[in-house]
mmCIF file of C-alpha atoms in Angstrom:
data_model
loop_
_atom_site.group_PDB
_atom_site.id
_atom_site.type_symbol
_atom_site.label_atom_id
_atom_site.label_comp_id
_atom_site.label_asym_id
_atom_site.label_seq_id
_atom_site.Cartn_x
_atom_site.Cartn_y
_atom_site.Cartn_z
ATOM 1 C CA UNK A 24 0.000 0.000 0.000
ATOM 2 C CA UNK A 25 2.313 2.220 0.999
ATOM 3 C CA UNK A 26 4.133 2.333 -3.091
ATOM 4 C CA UNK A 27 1.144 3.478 -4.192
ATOM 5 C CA UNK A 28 1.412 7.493 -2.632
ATOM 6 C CA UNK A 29 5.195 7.012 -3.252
ATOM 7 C CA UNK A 30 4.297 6.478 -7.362
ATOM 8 C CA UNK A 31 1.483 9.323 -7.115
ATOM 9 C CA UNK A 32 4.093 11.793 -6.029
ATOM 10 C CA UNK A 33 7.272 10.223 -8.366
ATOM 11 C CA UNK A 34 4.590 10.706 -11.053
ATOM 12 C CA UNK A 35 3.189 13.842 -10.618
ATOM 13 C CA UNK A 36 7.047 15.063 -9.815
ATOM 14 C CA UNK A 37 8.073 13.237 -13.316
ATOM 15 C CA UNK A 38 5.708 15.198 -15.151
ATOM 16 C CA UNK A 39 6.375 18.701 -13.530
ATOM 17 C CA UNK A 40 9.893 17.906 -14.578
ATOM 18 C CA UNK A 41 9.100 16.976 -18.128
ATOM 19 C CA UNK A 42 6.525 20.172 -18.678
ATOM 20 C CA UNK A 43 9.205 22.795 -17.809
ATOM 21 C CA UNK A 44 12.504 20.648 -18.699
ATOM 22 C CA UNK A 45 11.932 18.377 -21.940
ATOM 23 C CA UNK A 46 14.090 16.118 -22.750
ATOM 24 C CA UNK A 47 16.942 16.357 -24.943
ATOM 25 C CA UNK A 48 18.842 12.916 -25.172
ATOM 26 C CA UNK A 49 21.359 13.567 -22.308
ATOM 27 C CA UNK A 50 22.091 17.159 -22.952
ATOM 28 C CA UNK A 51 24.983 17.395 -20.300
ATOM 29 C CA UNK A 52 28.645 18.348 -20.903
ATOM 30 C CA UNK A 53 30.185 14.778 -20.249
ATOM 31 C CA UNK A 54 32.068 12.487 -22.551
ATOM 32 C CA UNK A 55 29.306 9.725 -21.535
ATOM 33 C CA UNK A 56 26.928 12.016 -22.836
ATOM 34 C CA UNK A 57 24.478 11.123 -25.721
ATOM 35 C CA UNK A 58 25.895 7.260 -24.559
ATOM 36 C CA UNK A 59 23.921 4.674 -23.214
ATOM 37 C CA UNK A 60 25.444 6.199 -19.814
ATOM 38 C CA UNK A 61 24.501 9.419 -20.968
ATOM 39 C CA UNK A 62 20.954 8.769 -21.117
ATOM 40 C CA UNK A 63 20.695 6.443 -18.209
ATOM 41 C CA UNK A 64 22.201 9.363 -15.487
ATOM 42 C CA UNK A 65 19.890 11.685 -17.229
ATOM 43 C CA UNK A 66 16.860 9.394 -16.686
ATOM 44 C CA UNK A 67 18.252 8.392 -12.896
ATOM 45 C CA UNK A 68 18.844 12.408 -12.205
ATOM 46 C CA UNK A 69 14.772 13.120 -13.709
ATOM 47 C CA UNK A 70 13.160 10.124 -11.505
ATOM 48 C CA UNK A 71 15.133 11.302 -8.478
ATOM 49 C CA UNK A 72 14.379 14.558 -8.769
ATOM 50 C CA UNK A 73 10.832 13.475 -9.389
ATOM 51 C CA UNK A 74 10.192 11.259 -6.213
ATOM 52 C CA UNK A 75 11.529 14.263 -4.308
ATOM 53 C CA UNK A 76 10.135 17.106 -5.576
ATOM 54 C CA UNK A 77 6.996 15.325 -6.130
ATOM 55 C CA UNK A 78 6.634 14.249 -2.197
ATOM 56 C CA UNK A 79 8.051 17.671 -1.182
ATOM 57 C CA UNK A 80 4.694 19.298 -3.347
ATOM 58 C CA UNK A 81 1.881 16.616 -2.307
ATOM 59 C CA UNK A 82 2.463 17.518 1.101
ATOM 60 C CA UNK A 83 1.835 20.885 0.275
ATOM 61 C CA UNK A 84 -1.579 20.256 -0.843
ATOM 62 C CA UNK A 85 -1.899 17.832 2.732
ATOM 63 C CA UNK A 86 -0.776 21.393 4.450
ATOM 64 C CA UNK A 87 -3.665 22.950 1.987
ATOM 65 C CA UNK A 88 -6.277 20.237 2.828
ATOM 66 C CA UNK A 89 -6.053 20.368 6.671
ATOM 67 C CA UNK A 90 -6.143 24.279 6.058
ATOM 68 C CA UNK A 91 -9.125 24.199 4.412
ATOM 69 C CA UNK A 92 -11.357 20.731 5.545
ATOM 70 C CA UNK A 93 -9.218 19.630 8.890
ATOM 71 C CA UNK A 94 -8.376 16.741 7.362
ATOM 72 C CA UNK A 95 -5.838 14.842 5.174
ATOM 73 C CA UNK A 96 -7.889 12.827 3.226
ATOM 74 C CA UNK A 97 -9.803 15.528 0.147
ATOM 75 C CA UNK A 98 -5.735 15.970 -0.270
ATOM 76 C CA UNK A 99 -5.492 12.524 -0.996
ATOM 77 C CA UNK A 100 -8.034 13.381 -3.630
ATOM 78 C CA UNK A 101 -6.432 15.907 -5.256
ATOM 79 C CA UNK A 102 -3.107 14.086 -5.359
ATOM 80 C CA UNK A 103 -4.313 11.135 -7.203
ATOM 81 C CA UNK A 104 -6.186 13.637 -9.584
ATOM 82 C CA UNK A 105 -2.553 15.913 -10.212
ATOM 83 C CA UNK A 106 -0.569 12.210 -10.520
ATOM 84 C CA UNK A 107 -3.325 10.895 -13.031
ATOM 85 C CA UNK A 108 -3.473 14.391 -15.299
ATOM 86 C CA UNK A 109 0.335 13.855 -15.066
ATOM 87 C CA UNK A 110 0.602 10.679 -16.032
ATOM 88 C CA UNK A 111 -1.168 11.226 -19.043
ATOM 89 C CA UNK A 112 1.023 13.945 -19.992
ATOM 90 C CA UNK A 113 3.828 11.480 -20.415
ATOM 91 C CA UNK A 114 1.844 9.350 -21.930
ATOM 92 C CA UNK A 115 1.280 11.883 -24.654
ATOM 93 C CA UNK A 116 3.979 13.500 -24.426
ATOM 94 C CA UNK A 117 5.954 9.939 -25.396
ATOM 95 C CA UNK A 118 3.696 9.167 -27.909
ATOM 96 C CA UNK A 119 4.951 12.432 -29.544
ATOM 97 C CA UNK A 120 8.534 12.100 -28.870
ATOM 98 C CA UNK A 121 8.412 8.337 -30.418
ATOM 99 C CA UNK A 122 7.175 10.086 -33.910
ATOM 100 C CA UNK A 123 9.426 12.525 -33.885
ATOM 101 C CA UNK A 124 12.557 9.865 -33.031
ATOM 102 C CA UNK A 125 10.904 7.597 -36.053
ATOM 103 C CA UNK A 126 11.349 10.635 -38.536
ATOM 104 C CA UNK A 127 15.189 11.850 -37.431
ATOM 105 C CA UNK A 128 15.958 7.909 -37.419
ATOM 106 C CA UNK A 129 15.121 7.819 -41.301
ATOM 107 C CA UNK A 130 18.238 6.815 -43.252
ATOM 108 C CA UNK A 131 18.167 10.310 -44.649
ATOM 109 C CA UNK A 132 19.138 11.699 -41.463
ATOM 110 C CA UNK A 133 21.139 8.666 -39.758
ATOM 111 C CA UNK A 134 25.019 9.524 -41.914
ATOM 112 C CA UNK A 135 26.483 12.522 -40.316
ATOM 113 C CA UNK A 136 28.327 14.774 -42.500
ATOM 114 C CA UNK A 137 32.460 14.343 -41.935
ATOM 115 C CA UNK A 138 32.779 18.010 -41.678
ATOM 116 C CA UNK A 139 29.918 18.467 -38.815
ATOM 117 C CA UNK A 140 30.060 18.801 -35.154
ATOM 118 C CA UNK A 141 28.488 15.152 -34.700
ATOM 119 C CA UNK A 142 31.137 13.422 -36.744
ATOM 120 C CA UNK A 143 33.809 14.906 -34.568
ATOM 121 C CA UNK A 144 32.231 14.427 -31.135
ATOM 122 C CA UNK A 145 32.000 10.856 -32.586
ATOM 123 C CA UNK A 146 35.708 10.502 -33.344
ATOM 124 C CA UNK A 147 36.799 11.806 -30.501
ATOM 125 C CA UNK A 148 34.642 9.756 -28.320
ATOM 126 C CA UNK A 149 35.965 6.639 -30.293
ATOM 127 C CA UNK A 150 39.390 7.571 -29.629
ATOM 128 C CA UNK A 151 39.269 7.860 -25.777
ATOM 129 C CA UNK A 152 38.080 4.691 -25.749
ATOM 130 C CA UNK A 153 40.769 3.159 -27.582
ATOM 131 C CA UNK A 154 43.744 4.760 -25.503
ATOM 132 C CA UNK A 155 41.775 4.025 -22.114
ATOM 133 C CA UNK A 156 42.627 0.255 -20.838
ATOM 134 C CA UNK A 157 39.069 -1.678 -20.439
ATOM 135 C CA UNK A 158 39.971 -2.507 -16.919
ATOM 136 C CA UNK A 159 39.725 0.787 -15.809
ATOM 137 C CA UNK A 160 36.546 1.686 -17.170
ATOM 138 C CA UNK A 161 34.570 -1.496 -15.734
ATOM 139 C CA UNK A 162 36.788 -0.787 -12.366
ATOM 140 C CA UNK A 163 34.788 2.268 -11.784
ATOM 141 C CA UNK A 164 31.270 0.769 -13.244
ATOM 142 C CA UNK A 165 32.055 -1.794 -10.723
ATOM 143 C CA UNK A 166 32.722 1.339 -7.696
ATOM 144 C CA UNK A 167 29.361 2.792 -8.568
ATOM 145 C CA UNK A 168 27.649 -0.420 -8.041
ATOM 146 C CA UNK A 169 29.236 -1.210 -5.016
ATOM 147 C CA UNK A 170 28.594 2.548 -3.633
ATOM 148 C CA UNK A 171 25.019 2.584 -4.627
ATOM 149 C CA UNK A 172 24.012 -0.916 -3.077
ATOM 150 C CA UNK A 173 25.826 -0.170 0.117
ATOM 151 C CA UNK A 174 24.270 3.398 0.180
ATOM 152 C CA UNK A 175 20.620 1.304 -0.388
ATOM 153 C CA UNK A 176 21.465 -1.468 2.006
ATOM 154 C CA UNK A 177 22.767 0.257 5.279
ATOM 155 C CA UNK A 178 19.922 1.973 5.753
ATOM 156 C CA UNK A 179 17.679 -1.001 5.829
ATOM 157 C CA UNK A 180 20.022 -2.846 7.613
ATOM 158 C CA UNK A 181 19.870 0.136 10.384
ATOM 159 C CA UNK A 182 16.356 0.679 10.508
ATOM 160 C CA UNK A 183 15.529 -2.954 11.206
ATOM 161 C CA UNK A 184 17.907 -2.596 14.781
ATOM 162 C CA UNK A 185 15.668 0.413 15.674
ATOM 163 C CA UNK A 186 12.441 0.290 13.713
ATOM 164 C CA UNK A 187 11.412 3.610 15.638
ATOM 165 C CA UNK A 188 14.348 6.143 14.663
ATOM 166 C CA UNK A 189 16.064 7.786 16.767
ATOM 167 C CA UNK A 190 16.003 11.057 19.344
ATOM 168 C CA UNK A 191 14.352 13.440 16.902
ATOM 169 C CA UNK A 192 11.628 10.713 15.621
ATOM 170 C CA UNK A 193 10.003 9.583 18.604
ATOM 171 C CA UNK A 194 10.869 12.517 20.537
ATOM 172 C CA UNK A 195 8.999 15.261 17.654
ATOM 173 C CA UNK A 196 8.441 14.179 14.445
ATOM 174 C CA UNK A 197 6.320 10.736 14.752
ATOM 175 C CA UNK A 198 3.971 12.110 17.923
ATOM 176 C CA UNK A 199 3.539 15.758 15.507
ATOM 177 C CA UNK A 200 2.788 13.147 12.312
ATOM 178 C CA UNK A 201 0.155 11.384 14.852
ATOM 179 C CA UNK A 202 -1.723 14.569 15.572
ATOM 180 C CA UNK A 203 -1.415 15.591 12.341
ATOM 181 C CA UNK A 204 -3.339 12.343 11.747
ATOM 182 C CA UNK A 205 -5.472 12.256 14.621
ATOM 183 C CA UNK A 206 -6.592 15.557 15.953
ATOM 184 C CA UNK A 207 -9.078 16.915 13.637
ATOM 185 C CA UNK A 208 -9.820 20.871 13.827
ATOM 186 C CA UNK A 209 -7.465 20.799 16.785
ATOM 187 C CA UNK A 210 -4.188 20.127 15.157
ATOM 188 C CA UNK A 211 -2.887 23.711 14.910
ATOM 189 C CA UNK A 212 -3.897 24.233 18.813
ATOM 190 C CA UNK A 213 -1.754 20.720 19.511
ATOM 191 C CA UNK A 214 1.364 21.463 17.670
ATOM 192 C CA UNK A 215 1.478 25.604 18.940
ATOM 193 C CA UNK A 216 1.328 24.144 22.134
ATOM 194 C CA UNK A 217 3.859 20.820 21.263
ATOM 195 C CA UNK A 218 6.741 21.324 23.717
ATOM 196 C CA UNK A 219 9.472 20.349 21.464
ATOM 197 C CA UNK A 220 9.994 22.646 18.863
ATOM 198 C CA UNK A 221 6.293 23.804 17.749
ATOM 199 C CA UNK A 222 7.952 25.872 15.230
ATOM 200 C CA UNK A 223 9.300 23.789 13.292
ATOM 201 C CA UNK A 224 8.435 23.304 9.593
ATOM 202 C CA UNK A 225 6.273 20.581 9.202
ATOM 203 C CA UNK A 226 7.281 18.852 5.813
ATOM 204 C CA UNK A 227 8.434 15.576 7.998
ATOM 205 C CA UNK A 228 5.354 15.025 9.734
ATOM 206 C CA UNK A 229 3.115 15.626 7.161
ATOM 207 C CA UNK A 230 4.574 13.163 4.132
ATOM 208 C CA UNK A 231 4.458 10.144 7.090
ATOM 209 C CA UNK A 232 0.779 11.365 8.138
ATOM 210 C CA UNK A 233 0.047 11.457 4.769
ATOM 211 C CA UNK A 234 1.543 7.887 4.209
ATOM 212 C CA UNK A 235 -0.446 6.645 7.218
ATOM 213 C CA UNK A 236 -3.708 8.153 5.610
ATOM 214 C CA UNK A 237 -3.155 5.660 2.763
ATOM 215 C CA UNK A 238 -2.704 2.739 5.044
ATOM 216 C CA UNK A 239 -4.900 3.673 7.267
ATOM 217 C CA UNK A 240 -3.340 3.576 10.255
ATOM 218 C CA UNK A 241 -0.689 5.757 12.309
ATOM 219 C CA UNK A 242 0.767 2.114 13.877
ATOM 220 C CA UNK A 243 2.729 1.398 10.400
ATOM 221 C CA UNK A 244 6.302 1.394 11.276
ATOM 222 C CA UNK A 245 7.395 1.678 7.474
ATOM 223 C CA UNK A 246 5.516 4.329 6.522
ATOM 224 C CA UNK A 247 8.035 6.856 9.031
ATOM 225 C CA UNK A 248 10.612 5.102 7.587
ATOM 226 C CA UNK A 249 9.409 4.867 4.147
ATOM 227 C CA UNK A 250 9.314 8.236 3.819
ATOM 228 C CA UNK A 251 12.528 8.998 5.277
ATOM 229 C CA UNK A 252 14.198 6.369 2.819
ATOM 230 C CA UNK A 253 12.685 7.566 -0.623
ATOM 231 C CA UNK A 254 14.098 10.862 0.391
ATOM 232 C CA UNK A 255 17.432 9.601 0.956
ATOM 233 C CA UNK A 256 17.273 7.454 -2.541
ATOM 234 C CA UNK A 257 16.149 10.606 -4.150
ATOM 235 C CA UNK A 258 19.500 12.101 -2.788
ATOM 236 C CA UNK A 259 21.654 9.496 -4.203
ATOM 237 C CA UNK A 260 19.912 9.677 -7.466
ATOM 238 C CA UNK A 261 20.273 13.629 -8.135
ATOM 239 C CA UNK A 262 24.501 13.087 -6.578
ATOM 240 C CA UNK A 263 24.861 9.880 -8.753
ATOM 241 C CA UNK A 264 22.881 11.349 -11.866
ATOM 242 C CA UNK A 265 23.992 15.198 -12.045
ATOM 243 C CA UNK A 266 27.270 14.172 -11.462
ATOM 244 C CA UNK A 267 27.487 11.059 -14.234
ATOM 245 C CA UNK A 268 25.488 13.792 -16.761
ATOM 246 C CA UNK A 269 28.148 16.464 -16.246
ATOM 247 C CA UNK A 270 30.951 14.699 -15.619
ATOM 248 C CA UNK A 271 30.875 11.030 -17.109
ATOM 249 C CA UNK A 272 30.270 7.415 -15.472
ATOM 250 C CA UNK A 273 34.301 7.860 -13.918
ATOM 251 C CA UNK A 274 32.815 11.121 -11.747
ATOM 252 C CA UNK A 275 29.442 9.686 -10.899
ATOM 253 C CA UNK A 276 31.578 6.332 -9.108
ATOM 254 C CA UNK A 277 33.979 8.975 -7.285
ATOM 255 C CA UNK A 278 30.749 10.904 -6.049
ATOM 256 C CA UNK A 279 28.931 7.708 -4.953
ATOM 257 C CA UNK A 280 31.935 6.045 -2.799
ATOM 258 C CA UNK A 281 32.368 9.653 -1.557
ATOM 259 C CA UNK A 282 28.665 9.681 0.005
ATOM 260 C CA UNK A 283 29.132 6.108 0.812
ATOM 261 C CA UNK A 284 32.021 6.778 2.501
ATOM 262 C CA UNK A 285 29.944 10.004 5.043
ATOM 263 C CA UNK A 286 28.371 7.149 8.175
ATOM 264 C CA UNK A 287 25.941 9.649 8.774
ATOM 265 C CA UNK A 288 23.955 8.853 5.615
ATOM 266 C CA UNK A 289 22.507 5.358 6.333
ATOM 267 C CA UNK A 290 22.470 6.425 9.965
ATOM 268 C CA UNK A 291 20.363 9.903 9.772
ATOM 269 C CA UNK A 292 18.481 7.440 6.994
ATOM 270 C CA UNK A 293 17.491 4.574 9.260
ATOM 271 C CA UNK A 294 17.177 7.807 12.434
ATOM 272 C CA UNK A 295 14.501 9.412 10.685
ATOM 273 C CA UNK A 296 16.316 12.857 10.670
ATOM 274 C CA UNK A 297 15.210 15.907 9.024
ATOM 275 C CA UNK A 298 18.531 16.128 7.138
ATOM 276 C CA UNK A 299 17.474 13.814 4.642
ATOM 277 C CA UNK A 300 14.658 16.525 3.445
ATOM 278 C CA UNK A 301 17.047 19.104 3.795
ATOM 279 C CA UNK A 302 19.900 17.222 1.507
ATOM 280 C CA UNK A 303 17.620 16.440 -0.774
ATOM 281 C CA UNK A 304 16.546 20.065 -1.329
ATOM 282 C CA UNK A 305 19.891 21.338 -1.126
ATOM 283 C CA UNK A 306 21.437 18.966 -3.635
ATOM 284 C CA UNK A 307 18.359 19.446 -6.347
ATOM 285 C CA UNK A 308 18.593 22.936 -6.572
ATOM 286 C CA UNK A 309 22.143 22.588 -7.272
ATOM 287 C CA UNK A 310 21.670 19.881 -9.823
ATOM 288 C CA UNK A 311 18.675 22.180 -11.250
ATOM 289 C CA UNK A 312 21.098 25.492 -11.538
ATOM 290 C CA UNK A 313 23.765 23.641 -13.475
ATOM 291 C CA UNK A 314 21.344 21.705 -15.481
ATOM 292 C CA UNK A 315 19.374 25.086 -16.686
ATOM 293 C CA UNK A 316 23.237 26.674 -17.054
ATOM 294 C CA UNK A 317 23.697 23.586 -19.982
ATOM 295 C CA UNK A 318 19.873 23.948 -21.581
ATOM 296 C CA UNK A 319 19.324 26.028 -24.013
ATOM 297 C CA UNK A 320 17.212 29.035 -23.008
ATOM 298 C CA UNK A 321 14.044 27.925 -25.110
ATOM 299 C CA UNK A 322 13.664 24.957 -23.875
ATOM 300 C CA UNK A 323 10.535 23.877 -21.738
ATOM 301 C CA UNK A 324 8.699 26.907 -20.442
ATOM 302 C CA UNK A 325 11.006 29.722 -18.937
#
C-alpha cells in the first residue's frame, strides 16, 4: 500500500519535470553524454528529482487540505487527480517524442556529414576509448555499483535494529505526524502548544501522516521510515545522476563512494532525521542550476 502514494508523487514530480525541462537525449557536458550512460544518469537524475520534488509538493496540498477541511484525506483526492493528469502527460507527451525519433531515425538523417560537429564528437569519443585500458573503465562501473548498493542497504540494515528512529523521531516528528493524523480541527492548537519545537516546519510530519492516511493507520512502522528512505534514494539519485550527466560514469563512481564513505547517511536514513529533506533540497537545486546553465534558453517553459 504504501508504493502506491510514493508512485502518485514520483509521477506527478516526473511530469512537472518533463513540462518545464523536456528532454533532450542527455544534454549534459560529459564524454558519456548522448551514450547509453549518458541517457541512463539523465533518466536516474529526472526520476530522483521526481520522487523528491513530487513528495516535497503533495504535502503541500496535505498542508492545503487540513487548512481548508481539517483533514488529510480531500488531499489525498487531489493528489491522485494531479498524478493521473500527469501521467497522461507522459503518456502523450511519449507518444509524440516516439514520432518525432521515427522521422530523425530515417536513413536520410542517420550519416552525419564528416565536416559536422556530430562526426567529430564521434571521433573523438571513439578515440578515448581506444587509448583508455578496459579494466579501468569497468573498475569504476564496478565502484558505482558497489557505492550505490551499500548506500541502499545500510539503511535497511539500520532501521531494522531500531524500527522507531532515533532522538528526533520519537521525541517530535512521529507524535507531531500522529496529531497531524489524529486531531481533527485541533491540530494547529496541539502542535502551537507541542513542547518540542512547535515551530518547526512541518514537511516531515506531514509526508508520514500522509503515508499513514493511505494505510490507514498511524501504527505502520514503514511508513516513518518509508518516507525517510525515498528521500534519501532521491539524494543518491540527483549526486549519482547530475554528477554522471556532467561529468561522465568515472565522476558519478567517485561521487557515490564519496557519500558512501559520510556514516551519517545510512544512519540519519534509518534515524529518521530531518537532514534527509534538507539534503535532498539542497542537492536538487544545485543539480537544477547547473542543469538550466547547460539547456538552451528555449527549452521547456522559462
Amino acid at each position: 500500500m504504501l508504493a502506491i502514494p510514493l508512485l502518485l508523487a514520483g509521477v506527478f514530480g516526473f511530469a512537472l519535470l518533463e513540462l518545464a525541462h523536456p528532454r533532450r537525449m542527455a544534454n549534459g557536458s560529459s564524454s558519456d553524454a548522448g551514450s547509453g550512460w549518458g541517457v541512463f544518469f539523465e533518466l536516474l537524475l529526472r526520476l530522483s528529482l521526481g520522487l523528491g520534488l513530487g513528495m516535497s509538493l503533495q504535502s503541500t496540498v496535505a498542508y492545503v487540505s487540513l487548512l481548508t477541511t481539517d483533514s488529510l484525506v480531500p488531499g489525498l483526492v487531489v493528489e491522485t487527480i494531479l498524478a493521473v493528469a500527469g501521467a497522461v502527460f507522459l503518456a502523450v507527451r511519449g507518444q509524440k517524442r516516439a514520432s518525432v525519433r521515427a522521422w530523425t531515425d530515417s536513413p536520410e538523417l542517420s550519416q552525419a556529414s564528416p565536416a559536422s560537429d556530430d562526426y567529430e564528437a564521434a571521433r573523438v569519443g571513439f578515440w578515448k576509448k581506444m587509448t583508455s585500458p578496459i579494466w579501468v573503465d569497468r573498475l569504476f562501473t564496478l565502484s558505482l555499483i558497489i557505492s550505490v548498493g551499500v548506500l541502499a542497504t545500510l539503511p535497511v540494515i539500520r532501521w531494522v535494529q531500531a524500527p522507531h528512529g532515533y532522538w528526533d523521531a520519537w521525541q517530535m516528528w512521529t507524535p507531531k505526524a500522529l496529531i497531524l493524523f489524529r486531531a481533527g480541527g485541533e491540530w494547529a492548537n496541539r502542535l502551537s502548544t507541542f513542547e518540542t519545537h512547535p515551530s518547526y516546519p512541518l514537511l516531515v510530519p506531514l509526508t508520514t501522516a500522509r503515508l499513514w492516511t493511505w494505510v490507514g493507520t498511524p501504527f505502520h512502522l514503514g511508513a516513518s521510515f518509508a518516507n525517510s528512505y525515498a528521500y534519501a534514494m532521491s539524494t543518491l539519485g540527483v549526486v549519482v545522476g547530475a554528477t554522471g550527466l556532467f561529468g561522465g560514469k568515472r565522476a558519478a563512481a567517485v561521487a557515490a563512494a564519496a557519500l558512501a564513505a559520510v556514516p551519517a547517511f545510512p544512519a540519519w536514513t534509518a534515524a529518521m532525521y530531518a537532514d534527509l529533506q534538507v539534503s535532498f533540497h539542497v542537492v536538487a537545486l544545485t543539480a537544477l542550476l547547473a542543469w538550466s546553465a547547460t539547456t538552451p534558453r528555449s527549452a521547456g517553459l522559462v
